Short mmCIF file of C-alpha atoms in Angstrom, two decimals:
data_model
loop_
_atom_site.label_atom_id
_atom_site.label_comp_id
_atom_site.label_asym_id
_atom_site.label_seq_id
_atom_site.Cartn_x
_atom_site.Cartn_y
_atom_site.Cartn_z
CA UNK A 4 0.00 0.00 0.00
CA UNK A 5 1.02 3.52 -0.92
CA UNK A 6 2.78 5.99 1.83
CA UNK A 7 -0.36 7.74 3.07
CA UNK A 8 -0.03 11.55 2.41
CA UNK A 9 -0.55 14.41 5.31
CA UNK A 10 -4.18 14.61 4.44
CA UNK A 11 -4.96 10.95 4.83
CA UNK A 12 -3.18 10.99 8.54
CA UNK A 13 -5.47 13.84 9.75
CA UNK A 14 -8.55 11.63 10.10
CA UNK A 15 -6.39 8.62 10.78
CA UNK A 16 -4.57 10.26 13.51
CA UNK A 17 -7.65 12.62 15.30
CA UNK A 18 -9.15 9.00 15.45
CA UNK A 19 -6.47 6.91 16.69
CA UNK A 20 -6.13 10.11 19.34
CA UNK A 21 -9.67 9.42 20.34
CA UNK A 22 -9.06 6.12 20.69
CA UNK A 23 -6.05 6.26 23.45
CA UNK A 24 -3.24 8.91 24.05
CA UNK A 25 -0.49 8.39 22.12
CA UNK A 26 3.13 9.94 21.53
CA UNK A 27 5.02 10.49 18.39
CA UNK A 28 6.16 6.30 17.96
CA UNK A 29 3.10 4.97 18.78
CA UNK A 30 1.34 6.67 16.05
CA UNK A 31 4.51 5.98 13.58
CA UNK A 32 3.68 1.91 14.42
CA UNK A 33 0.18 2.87 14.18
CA UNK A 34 0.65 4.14 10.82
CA UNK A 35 2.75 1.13 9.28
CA UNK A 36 0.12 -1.35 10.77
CA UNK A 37 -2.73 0.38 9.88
CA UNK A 38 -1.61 0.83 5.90
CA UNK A 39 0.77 -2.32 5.89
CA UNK A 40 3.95 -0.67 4.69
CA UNK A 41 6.54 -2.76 4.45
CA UNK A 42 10.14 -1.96 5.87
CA UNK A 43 10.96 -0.36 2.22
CA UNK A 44 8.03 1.55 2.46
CA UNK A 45 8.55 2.30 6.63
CA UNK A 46 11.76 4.07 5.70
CA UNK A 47 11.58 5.78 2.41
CA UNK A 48 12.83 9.01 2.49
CA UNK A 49 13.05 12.38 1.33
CA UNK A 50 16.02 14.13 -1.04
CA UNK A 51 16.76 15.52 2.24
CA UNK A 52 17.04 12.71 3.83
CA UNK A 53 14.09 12.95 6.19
CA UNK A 54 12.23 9.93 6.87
CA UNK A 55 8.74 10.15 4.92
CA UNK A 56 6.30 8.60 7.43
CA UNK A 57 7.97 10.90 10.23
CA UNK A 58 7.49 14.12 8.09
CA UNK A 59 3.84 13.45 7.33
CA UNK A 60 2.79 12.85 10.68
CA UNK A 61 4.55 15.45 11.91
CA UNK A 62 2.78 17.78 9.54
CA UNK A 63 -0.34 16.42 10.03
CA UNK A 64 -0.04 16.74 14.26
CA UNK A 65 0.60 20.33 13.37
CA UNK A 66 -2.25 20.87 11.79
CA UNK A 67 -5.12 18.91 14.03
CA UNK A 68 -2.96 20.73 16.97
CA UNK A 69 -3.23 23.88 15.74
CA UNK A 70 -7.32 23.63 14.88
CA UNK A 71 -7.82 22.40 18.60
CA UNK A 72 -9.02 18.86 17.09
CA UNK A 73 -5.82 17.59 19.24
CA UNK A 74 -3.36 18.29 22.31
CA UNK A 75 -0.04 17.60 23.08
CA UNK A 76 0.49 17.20 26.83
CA UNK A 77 4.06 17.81 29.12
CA UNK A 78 4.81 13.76 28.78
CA UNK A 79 4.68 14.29 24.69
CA UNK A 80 1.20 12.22 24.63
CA UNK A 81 -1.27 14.14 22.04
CA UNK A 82 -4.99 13.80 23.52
CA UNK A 83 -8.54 13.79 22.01
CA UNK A 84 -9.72 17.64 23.05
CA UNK A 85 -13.66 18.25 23.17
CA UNK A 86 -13.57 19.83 19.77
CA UNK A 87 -12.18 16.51 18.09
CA UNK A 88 -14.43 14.45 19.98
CA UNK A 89 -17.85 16.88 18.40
CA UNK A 90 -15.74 16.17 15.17
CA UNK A 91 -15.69 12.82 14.96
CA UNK A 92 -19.10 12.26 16.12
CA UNK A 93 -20.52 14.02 13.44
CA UNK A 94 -17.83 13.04 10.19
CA UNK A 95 -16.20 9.70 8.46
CA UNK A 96 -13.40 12.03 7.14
CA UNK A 97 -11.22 15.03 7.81
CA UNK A 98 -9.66 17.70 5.32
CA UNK A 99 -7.91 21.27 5.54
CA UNK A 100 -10.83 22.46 3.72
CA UNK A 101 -12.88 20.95 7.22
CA UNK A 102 -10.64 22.34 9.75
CA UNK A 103 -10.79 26.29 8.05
CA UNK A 104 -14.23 26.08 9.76
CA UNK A 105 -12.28 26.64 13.18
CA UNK A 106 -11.08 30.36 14.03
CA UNK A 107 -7.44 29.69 15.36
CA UNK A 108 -6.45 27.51 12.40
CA UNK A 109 -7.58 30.15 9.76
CA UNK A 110 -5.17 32.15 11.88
CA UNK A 111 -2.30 30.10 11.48
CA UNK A 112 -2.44 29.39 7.70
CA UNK A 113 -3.38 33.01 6.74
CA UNK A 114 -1.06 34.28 9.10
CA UNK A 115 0.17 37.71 8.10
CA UNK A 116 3.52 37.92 6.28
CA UNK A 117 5.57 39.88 8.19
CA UNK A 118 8.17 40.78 5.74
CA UNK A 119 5.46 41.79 3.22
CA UNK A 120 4.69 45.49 2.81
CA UNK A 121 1.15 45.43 3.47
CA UNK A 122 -0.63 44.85 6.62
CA UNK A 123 -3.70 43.16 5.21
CA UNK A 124 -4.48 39.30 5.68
CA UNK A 125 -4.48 36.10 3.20
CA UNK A 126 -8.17 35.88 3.31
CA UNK A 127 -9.67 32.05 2.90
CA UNK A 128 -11.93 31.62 -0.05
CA UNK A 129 -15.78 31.97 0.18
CA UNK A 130 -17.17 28.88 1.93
CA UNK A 131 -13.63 27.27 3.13
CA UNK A 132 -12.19 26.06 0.21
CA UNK A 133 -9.15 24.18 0.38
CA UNK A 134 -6.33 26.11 1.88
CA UNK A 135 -3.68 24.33 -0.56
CA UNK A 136 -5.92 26.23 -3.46
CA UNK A 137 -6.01 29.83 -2.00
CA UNK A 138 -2.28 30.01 -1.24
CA UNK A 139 -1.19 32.75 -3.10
CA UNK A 140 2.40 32.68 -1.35
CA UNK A 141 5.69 32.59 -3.73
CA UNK A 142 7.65 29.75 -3.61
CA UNK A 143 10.09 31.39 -1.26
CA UNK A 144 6.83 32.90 1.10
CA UNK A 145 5.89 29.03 1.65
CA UNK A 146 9.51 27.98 2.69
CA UNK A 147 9.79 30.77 4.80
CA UNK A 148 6.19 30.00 6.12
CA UNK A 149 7.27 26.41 6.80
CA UNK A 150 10.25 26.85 8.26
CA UNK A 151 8.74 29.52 11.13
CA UNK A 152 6.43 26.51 11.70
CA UNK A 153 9.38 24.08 12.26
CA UNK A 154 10.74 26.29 14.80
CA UNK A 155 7.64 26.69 16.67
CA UNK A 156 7.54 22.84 16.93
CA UNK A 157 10.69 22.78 17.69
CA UNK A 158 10.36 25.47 20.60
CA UNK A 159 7.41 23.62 22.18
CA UNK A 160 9.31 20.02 22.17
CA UNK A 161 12.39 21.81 23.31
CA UNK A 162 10.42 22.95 26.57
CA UNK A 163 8.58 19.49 26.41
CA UNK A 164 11.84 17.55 26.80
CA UNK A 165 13.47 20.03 29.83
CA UNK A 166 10.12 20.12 31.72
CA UNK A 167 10.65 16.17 32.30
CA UNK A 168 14.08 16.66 33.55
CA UNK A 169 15.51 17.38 37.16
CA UNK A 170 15.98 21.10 38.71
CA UNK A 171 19.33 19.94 38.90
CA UNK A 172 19.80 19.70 35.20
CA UNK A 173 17.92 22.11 34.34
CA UNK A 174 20.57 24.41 36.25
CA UNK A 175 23.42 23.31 34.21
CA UNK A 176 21.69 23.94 31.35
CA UNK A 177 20.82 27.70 32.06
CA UNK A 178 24.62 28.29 32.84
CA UNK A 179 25.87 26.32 29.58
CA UNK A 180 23.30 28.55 27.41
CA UNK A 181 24.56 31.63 28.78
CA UNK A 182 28.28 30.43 28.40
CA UNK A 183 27.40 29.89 24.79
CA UNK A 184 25.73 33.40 24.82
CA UNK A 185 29.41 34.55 25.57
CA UNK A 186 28.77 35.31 29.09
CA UNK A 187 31.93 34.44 31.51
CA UNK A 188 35.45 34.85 30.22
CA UNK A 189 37.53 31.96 28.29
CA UNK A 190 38.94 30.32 31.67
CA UNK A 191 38.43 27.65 33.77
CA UNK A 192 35.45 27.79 36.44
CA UNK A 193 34.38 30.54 34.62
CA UNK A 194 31.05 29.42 35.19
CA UNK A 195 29.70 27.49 38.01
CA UNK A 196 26.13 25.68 39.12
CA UNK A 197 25.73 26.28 43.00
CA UNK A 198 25.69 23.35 45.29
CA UNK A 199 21.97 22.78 46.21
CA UNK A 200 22.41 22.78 49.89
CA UNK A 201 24.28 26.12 49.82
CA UNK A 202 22.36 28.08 47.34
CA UNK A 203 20.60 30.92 49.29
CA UNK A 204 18.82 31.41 46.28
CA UNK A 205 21.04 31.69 43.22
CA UNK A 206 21.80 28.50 41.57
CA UNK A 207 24.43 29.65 38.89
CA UNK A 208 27.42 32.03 39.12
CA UNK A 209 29.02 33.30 35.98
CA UNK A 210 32.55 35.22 36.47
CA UNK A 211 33.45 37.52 33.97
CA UNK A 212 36.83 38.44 34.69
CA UNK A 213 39.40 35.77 36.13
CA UNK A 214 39.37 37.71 39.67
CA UNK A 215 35.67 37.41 39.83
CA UNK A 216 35.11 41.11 40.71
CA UNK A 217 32.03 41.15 37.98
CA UNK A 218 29.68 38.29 38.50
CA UNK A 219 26.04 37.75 37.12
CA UNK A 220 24.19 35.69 39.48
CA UNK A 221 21.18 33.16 38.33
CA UNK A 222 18.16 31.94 39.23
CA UNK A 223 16.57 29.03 36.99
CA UNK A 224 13.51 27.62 37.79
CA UNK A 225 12.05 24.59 35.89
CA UNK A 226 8.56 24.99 36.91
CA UNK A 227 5.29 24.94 35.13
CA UNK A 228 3.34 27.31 37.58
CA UNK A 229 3.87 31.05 36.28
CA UNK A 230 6.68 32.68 38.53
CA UNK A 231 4.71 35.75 40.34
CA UNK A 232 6.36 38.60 41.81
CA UNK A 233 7.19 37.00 45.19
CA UNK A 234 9.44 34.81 43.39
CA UNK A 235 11.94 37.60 41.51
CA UNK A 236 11.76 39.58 45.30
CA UNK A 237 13.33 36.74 46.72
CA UNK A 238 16.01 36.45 44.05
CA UNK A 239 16.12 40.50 44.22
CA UNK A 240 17.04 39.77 47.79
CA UNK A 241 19.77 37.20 47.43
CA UNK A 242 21.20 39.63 45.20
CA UNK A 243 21.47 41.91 47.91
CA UNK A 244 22.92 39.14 50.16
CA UNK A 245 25.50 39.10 48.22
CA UNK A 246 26.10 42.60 47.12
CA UNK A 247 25.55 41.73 43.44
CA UNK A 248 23.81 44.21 41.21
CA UNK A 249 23.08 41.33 38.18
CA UNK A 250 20.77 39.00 37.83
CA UNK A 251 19.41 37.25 35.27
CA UNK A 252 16.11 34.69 35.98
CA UNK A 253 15.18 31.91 33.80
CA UNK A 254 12.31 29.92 34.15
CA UNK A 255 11.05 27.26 31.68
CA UNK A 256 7.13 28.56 32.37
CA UNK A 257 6.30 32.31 32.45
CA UNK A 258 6.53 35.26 34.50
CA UNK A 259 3.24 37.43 36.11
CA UNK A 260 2.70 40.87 34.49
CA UNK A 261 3.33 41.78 38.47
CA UNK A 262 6.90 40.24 38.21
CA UNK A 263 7.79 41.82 35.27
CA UNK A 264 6.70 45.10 36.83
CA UNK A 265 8.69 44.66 39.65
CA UNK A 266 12.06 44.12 37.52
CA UNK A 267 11.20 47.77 35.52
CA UNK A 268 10.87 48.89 39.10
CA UNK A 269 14.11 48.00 41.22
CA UNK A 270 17.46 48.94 41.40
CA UNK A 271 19.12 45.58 40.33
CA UNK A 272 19.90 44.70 37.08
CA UNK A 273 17.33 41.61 36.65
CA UNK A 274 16.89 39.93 32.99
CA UNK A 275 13.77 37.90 32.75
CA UNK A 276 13.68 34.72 30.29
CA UNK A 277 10.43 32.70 30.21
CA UNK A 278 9.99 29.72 28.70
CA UNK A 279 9.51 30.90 25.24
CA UNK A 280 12.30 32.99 25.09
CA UNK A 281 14.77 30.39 26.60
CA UNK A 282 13.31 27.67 23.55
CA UNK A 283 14.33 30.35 21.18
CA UNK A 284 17.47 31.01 22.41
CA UNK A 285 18.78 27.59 22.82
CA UNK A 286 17.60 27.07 19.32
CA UNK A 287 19.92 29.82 18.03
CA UNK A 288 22.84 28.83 19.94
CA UNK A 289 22.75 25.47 19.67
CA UNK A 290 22.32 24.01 23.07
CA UNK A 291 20.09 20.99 23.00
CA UNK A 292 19.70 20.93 19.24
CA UNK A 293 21.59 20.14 16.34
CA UNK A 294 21.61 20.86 12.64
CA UNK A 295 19.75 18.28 10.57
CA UNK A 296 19.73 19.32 7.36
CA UNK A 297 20.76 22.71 5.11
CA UNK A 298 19.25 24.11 2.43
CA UNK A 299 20.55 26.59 0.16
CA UNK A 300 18.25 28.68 -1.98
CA UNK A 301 20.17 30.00 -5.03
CA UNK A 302 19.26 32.76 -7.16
CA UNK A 303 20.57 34.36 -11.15
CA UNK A 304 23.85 36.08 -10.43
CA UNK A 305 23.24 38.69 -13.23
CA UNK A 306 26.57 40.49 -12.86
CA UNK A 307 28.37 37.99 -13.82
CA UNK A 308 25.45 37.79 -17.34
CA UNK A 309 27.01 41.62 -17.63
CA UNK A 310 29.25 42.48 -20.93
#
């Protein structure tokens, strides 16, 4: 049987959600029972060497995510919501043309282009037609399109994958980001995790001279609660333990609009990172990720067509 495409694995998986929870792999065996691929067939792949199956459900998880039809919880399992469950009840098959009916997925595939000149909106076509035949991106406005969608996924499974790890590790990994940031100098112990017992509050030091007379002091807090303003007082306060004026507090969740607040508001030096941010900035230095593939786009030199 043929490789099903991303449209036939929107109704498959929305159902097989219903059904039980499942994570990425069990829909993958799912997929190669259900349609009877053979091993060939399992791990065909792309001219980018991407593995077919794992592409297309990928894709299609984006999309039923995006319309609501499914969720993704903290363990990685994607769950029925109400809105797939009303779906189902009612319909024997599932399309993009189906799930422009909801508001938030509209939203996402006529998202405006923000390097275009105009503030107006890619409007869907009169009664939902098929988003693949109103796309009146360029070639280049789809990759672009695409690839802001990979690194949204990516974001939300980075943060997936730290919020089952330990405090502990979690605390290394603030202090290796900002090392890779270029914070602390090029010597030894120029960065530091504090021993948990001993803390009083700041779980990473970075030195930024080798005589350690300019420090930044952390705080890193793998929670999933939002940090309120209590929170970033206490921290405020350790800095003043230690007669530090720098402070920079990372949490893989988010801050109150009260905490934030606070930070415009005192004399320390604080830098807030939520969850979000810290996704994106791991992304762009590297930590926790790697390069998969590259793709160069090439374009008509026409100087060197010049006589």
């Amino acid at each position: 049987m043929a490789i099903p495409t991303v449209l036939d694995l929107l109704y498959f998986c929305a159902t097989q959600c219903k059904k039980t929870p499942l994570q990425r792999n069990g829909f993958r065996k799912a997929i190669i029972e259900h349609y009877q691929l053979n091993d060939e067939e399992a791990e065909q792949r792309t001219k980018g060497n991407n593995n077919i199956i794992n592409a297309r459900l990928g894709w299609a998880l984006e999309h039923l995510k995006r319309a609501f039809v499914i969720k993704r919880q903290e363990d990685g399992y994607y769950h029925i919501t109400e809105r797939g469950v009303k779906y189902l009840a009612s319909h024997q098959q599932l399309s993009y043309n189906d799930l422009l009916q909801y508001e938030e997925y509209r939203a996402f595939r006529f998202k405006k282009n923000k390097k275009a000149e105009t503030d107006t909106l890619e409007e869907p076509a009169t009664e939902y037609q098929s988003s693949e035949d109103t796309d009146i991106r360029t070639p280049i406005e789809v990759f672009e399109s695409a690839f802001d969608v990979i690194q949204e996924s990516l974001s939300e499974d980075l943060l997936e994958q730290i919020k089952l790890q330990s405090p502990s590790f979690f605390e290394h990994l603030v202090v290796h980001l900002l090392k890779k940031m270029g914070y602390g100098g090029d010597f030894d112990n120029s960065a530091r995790v504090t021993p948990y017992s001993h803390d009083s509050g700041i779980d990473g030091i970075i030195y930024e001279d080798k005589l350690g007379l300019d420090k930044i002091y952390i705080q890193a807090k793998r929670w999933t609660n939002t940090v309120g303003m209590p929170e970033v007082q206490q921290f405020a306060g350790a800095l003043a333990g230690e007669k530090a004026s720098k402070g920079v507090f990372i949490t893989s969740s988010k801050f109150t609009k009260d905490a934030k607040n606070y930070v415009k508001n005192t004399d320390k030096k604080i830098v807030l990172i939520d969850g979000q941010s810290l996704a994106k900035l791991m992304i762009e230095y590297n930590v926790g990720v790697s390069v998969k593939n590259t793709y160069e786009i090439k374009a008509i030199d026409k100087d060197y067509f010049e006589e």
